[in-house]
Coordinates of C-alpha atoms and ligand atoms in Angstrom, one line a residue:
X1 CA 0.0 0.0 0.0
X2 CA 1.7 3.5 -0.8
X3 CA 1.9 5.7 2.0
X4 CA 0.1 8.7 2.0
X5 CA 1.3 11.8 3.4
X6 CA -0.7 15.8 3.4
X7 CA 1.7 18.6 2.5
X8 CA 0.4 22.2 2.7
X9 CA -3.1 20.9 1.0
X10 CA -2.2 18.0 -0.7
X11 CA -2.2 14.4 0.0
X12 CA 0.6 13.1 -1.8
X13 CA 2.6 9.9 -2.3
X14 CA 5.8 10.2 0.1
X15 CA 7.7 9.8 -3.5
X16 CA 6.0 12.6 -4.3
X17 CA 6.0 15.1 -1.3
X18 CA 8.6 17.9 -0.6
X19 CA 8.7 20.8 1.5
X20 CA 11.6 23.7 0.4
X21 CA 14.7 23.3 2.1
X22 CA 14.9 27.0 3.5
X23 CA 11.7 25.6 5.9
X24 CA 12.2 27.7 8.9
X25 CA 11.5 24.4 10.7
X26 CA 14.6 22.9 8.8
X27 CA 16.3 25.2 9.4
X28 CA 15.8 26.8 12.7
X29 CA 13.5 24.0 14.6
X30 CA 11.2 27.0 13.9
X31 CA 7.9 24.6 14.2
X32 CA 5.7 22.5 16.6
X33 CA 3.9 19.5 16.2
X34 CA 1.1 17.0 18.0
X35 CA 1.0 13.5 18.1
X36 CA -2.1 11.7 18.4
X37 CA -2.9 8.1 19.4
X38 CA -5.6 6.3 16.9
X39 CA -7.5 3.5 18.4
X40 CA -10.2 1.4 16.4
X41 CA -9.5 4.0 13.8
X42 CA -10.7 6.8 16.1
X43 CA -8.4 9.6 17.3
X44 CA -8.0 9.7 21.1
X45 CA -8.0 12.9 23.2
X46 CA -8.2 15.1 20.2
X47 CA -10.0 18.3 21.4
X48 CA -7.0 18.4 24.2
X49 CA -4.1 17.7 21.5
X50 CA -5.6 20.7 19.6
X51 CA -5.7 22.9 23.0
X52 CA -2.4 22.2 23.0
X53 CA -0.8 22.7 19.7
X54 CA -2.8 25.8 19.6
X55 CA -0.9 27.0 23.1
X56 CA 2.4 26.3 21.1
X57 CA 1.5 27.9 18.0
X58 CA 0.3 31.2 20.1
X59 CA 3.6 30.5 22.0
X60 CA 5.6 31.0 18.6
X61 CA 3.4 33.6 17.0
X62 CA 2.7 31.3 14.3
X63 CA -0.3 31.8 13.0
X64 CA -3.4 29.4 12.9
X65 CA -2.7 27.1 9.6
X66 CA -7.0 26.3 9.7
X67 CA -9.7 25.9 12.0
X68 CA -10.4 23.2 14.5
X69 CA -12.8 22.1 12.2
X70 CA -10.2 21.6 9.2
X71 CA -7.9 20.2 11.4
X72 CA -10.0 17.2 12.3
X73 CA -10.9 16.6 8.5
X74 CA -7.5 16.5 7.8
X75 CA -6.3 14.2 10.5
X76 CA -9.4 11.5 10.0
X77 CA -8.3 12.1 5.8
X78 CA -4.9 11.5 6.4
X79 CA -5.4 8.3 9.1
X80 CA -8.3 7.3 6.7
X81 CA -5.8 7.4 3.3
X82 CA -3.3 5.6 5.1
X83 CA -5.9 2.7 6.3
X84 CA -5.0 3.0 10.0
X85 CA -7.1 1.1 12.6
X86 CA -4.1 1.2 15.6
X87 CA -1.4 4.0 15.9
X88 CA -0.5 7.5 15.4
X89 CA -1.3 10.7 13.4
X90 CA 1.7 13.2 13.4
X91 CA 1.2 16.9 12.6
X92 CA 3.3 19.9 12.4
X93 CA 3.5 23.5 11.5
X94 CA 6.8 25.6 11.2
X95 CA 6.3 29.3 10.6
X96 CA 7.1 28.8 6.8
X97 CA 9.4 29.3 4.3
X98 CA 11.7 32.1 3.6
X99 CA 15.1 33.2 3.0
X100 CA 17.4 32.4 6.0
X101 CA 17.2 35.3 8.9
X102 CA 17.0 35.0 12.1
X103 CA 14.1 37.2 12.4
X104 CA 10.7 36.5 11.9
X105 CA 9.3 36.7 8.2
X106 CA 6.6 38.3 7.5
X107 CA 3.2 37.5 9.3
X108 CA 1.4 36.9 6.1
X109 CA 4.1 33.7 5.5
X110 CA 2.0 31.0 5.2
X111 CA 3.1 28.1 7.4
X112 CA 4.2 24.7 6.5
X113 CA 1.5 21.9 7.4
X114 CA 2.4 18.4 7.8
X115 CA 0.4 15.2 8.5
X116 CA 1.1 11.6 8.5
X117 CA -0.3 8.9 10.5
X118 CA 1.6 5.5 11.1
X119 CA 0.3 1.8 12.2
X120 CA 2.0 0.4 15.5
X121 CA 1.2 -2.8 16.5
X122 CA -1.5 -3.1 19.3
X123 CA -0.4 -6.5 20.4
X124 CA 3.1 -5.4 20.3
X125 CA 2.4 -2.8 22.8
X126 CA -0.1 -5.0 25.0
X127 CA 2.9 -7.5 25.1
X128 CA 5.1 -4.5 26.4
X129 CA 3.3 -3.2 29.1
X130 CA 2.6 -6.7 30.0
X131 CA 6.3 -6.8 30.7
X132 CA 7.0 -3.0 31.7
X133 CA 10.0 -1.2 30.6
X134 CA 13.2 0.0 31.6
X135 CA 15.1 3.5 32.1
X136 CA 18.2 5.0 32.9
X137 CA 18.8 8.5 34.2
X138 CA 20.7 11.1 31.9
X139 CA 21.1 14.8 32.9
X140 CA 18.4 17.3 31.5
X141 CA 20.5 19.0 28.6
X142 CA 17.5 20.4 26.6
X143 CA 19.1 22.4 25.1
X144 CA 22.1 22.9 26.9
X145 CA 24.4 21.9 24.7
X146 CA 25.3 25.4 23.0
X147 CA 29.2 24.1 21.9
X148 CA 27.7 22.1 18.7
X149 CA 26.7 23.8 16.0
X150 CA 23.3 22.9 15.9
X151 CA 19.9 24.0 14.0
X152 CA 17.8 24.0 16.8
X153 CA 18.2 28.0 16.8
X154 CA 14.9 28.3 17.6
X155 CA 15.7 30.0 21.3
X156 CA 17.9 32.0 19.1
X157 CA 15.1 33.0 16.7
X158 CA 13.1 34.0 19.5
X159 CA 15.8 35.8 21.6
X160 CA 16.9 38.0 18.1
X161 CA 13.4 38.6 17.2
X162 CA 12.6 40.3 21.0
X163 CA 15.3 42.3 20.5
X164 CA 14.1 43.6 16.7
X165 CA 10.7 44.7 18.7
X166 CA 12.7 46.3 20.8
X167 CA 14.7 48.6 18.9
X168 CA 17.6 46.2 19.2
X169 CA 19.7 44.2 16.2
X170 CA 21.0 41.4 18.9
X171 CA 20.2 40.2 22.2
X172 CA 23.1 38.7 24.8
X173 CA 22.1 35.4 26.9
X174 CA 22.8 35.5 30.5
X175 CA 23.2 32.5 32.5
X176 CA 21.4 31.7 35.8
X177 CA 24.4 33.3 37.9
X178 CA 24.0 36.8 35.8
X179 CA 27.0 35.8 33.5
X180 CA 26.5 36.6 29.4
X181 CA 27.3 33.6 27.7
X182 CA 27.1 35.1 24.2
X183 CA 24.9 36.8 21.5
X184 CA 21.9 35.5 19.8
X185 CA 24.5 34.4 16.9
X186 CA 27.7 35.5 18.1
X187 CA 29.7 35.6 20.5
X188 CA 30.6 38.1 23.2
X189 CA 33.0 40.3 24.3
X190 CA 34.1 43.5 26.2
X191 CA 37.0 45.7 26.8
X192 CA 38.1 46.9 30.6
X193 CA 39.0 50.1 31.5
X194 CA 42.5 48.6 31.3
X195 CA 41.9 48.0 27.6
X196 CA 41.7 43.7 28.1
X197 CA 39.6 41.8 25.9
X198 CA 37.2 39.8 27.6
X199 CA 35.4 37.0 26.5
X200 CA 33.7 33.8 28.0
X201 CA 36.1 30.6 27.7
X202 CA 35.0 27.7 25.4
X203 CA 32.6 25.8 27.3
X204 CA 29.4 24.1 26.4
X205 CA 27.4 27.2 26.9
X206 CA 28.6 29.1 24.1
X207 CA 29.3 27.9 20.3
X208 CA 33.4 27.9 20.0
X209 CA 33.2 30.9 17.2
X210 CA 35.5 30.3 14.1
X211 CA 35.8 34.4 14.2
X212 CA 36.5 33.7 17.7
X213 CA 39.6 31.9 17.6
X214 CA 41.1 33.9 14.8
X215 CA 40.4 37.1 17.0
X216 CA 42.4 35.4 19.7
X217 CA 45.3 34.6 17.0
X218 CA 45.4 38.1 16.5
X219 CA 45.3 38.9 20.1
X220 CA 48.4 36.9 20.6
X221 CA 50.5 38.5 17.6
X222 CA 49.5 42.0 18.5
X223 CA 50.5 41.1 22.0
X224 CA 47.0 42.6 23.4
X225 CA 46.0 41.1 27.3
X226 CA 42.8 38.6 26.6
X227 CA 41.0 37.5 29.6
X228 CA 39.0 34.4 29.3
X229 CA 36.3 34.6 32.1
X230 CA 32.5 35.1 32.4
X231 CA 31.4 38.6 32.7
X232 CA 27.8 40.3 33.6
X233 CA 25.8 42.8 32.2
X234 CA 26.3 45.4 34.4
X235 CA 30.5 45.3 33.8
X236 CA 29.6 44.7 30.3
X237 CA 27.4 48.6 30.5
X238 CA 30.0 49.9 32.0
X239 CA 32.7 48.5 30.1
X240 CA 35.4 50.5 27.8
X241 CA 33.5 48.8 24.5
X242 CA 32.1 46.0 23.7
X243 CA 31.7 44.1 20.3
X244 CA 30.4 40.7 18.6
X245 CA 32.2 38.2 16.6
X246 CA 30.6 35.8 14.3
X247 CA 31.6 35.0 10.1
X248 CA 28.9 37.9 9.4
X249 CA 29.7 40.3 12.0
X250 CA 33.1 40.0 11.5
X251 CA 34.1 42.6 14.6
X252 CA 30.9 44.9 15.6
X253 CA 30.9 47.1 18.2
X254 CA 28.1 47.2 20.3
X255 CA 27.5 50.7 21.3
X256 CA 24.2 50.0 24.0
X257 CA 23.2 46.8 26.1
X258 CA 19.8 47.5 27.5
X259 CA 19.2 50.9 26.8
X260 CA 22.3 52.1 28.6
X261 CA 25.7 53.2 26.5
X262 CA 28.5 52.0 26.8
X263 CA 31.7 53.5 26.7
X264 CA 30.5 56.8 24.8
X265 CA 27.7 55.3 22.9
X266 CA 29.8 54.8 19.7
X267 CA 31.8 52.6 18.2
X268 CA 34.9 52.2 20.0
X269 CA 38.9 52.5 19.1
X270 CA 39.6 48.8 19.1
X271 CA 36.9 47.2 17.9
Ligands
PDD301 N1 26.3 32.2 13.7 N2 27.5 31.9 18.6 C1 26.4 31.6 18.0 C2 25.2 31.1 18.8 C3 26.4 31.6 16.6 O1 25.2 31.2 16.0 C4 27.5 32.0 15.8 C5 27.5 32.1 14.3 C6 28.7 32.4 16.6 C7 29.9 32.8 15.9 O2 30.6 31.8 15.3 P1 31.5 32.0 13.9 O3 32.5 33.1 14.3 O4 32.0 30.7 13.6 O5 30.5 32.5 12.9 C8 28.6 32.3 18.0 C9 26.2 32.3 12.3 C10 26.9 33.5 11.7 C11 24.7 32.2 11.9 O6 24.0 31.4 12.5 O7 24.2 33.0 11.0

C-alpha cells in the first residue's frame, strides 16, 4: 500500500511530497507538532491535543494554519488514506518558508503543514506493558548543549526577534548566575577600563566561534591582554567597548546593552 502523506493541501505519495529546504522548521526548529494516538481507527483525546498545539503555536506567533474544524478533516483524511485502525497521526507546523534570517518573516508567510499517521502494532504494545520497561537517568541538557553547531536556533530565533521589537539588532544570553554567555549568533566580548579583551572561555554554553579563535590569534600577535572569564551585564554597561564576533559580524561594536551606552555610545577604538 503507498503511504500517503498531506503537505500544505495536498495528499501526496511520500515519492511525491517535498517541502523547500529553506523551511524555517529545517532550518531553525522553527515549528511545533502533536502526536495523536488512533485506536479502532478513532483519534484519542483530540480536542486536548488541539488545545495544546494551539498554546504552542500562540507561543511562537505562528499563525493558525486552519480551523479546529479543518484540522480534524484532515487528520481523519490522512489516518483514513493511510488505512490506520491502531497507531499514530503526526502533525506539524513551522512558521514557513523564507530566505534564511533570524528574524521572523513576514506575518502573512503562510506556514508549513504536515500530517502523517503510522500503524503500530497493538499487540506489540499489550505485550510491552505486560512486561513494563526499563530506564536510565541522563542529565536534562535540553538544550544545553550550546558548543555544537546545531539547528535548533529556535531560542535563538526568538531571543533575536525580541530584541528587533525592541529597537535592538542582537540580544546577549545570561546565565542563571548573571554571567553573558554570548549573542543570539555571536559571541561576546568587552573591553576593561585597562583596555583587556574579555570573552567567556569555550565551554558548552557558548558555540566555539570560528571568528572567535582567529580574533584570539590576533590577540596573541598583536600582544593585546585577553582575559577568558564570564562577565555580567552590568560590567559589560560599564565597560570600555564591547563588540560581537561571528563570520557575518566580523568585529561589531556594540554601542548600548539595554538601553544604557557603553563607553561613549559609539563605536569604540579597538573594535
Ligand atoms: N552564527 N555563537 C552563535 C550562537 C552563533 O550562531 C554564531 C555564528 C557564533 C559565531 O561563530 P562564527 O564566528 O564561527 O560565525 C557564535 C552564524 C553566523 C549564523 O548562524 O548565521
Amino acid at each position: 500500500m503507498t503511504r500517503i502523506i498531506y503537505v500544505n493541501g495536498r495528499y501526496l505519495p511520500y515519492s511525491e511530497a517535498a517541502i523547500h529546504p529553506e523551511d524555517r522548521g529545517n532550518q531553525f526548529a522553527d515549528a511545533v507538532y502533536e502526536v495523536c494516538e488512533v485506536r479502532e481507527g478513532r483519534l484519542t483525546d483530540e480536542t486536548r491535543h488541539m488545545t495544546r498545539l494551539e498554546r504552542s503555536l500562540g507561543e511562537l506567533g505562528i499563525p493558525l494554519p486552519m480551523s479546529r474544524a479543518a484540522w480534524g478533516r484532515v487528520l481523519r483524511e490522512t489516518i483514513r488514506r493511510n488505512r490506520v485502525r491502531h497507531g499514530l497521526v503526526y502533525l506539524q507546523v513551522s512558521r514557513g518558508v523564507a530566505r534564511r534570517d533570524f528574524y521572523f518573516p513576514s506575518p502573512d508567510t503562510l506556514p508549513t503543514v504536515i500530517c502523517l499517521a503510522r500503524r503500530l502494532s497493538a499487540s506489540k504494545s499489550e505485550a510491552l506493558a505486560a512486561k513494563g520497561i526499563a530506564v536510565v537517568s541522563t542529565p536534562d541538557v535540553r538544550w544545553a548543549r550550546c558548543d555544537i553547531k546545531t539547528v535548533m536556533l529556535l531560542p535563538a530565533t526568538m531571543a533575536k526577534q525580541r530584541a528587533k521589537e525592541s529597537g535592538a539588532n542582537d540580544a546577549w544570553f545570561v546565565d542563571d548566575e548573571g554571567f553573558v554567555t554570548e549573542g543570539g549568533s555571536a559571541n561576546a566580548w568587552i573591553i576593561d577600563r585597562e583596555g583587556r579583551l574579555i570573552t567567556r572561555a569555550l565551554d558548552q554554553s557558548i558555540l566555539p566561534g570560528i571568528t572567535r579563535s582567529v580574533l584570539l590569534d590576533l590577540l596573541k600577535r598583536e600582544g593585546i591582554t585577553l582575559i577568558e572569564r564570564p562577565f555580567t551585564i552590568p560590567e559589560a554597561q560599564a565597560a570600555r567597548e564591547a563588540f560581537i564576533t561571528s563570520a557575518t559580524s566580523l568585529v561589531m561594536p556594540v554601542i548600548s546593552i539595554d538601553g544604557k551606552p557603553v563607553g561613549n555610545g559609539a563605536p569604540g577604538l579597538i573594535a
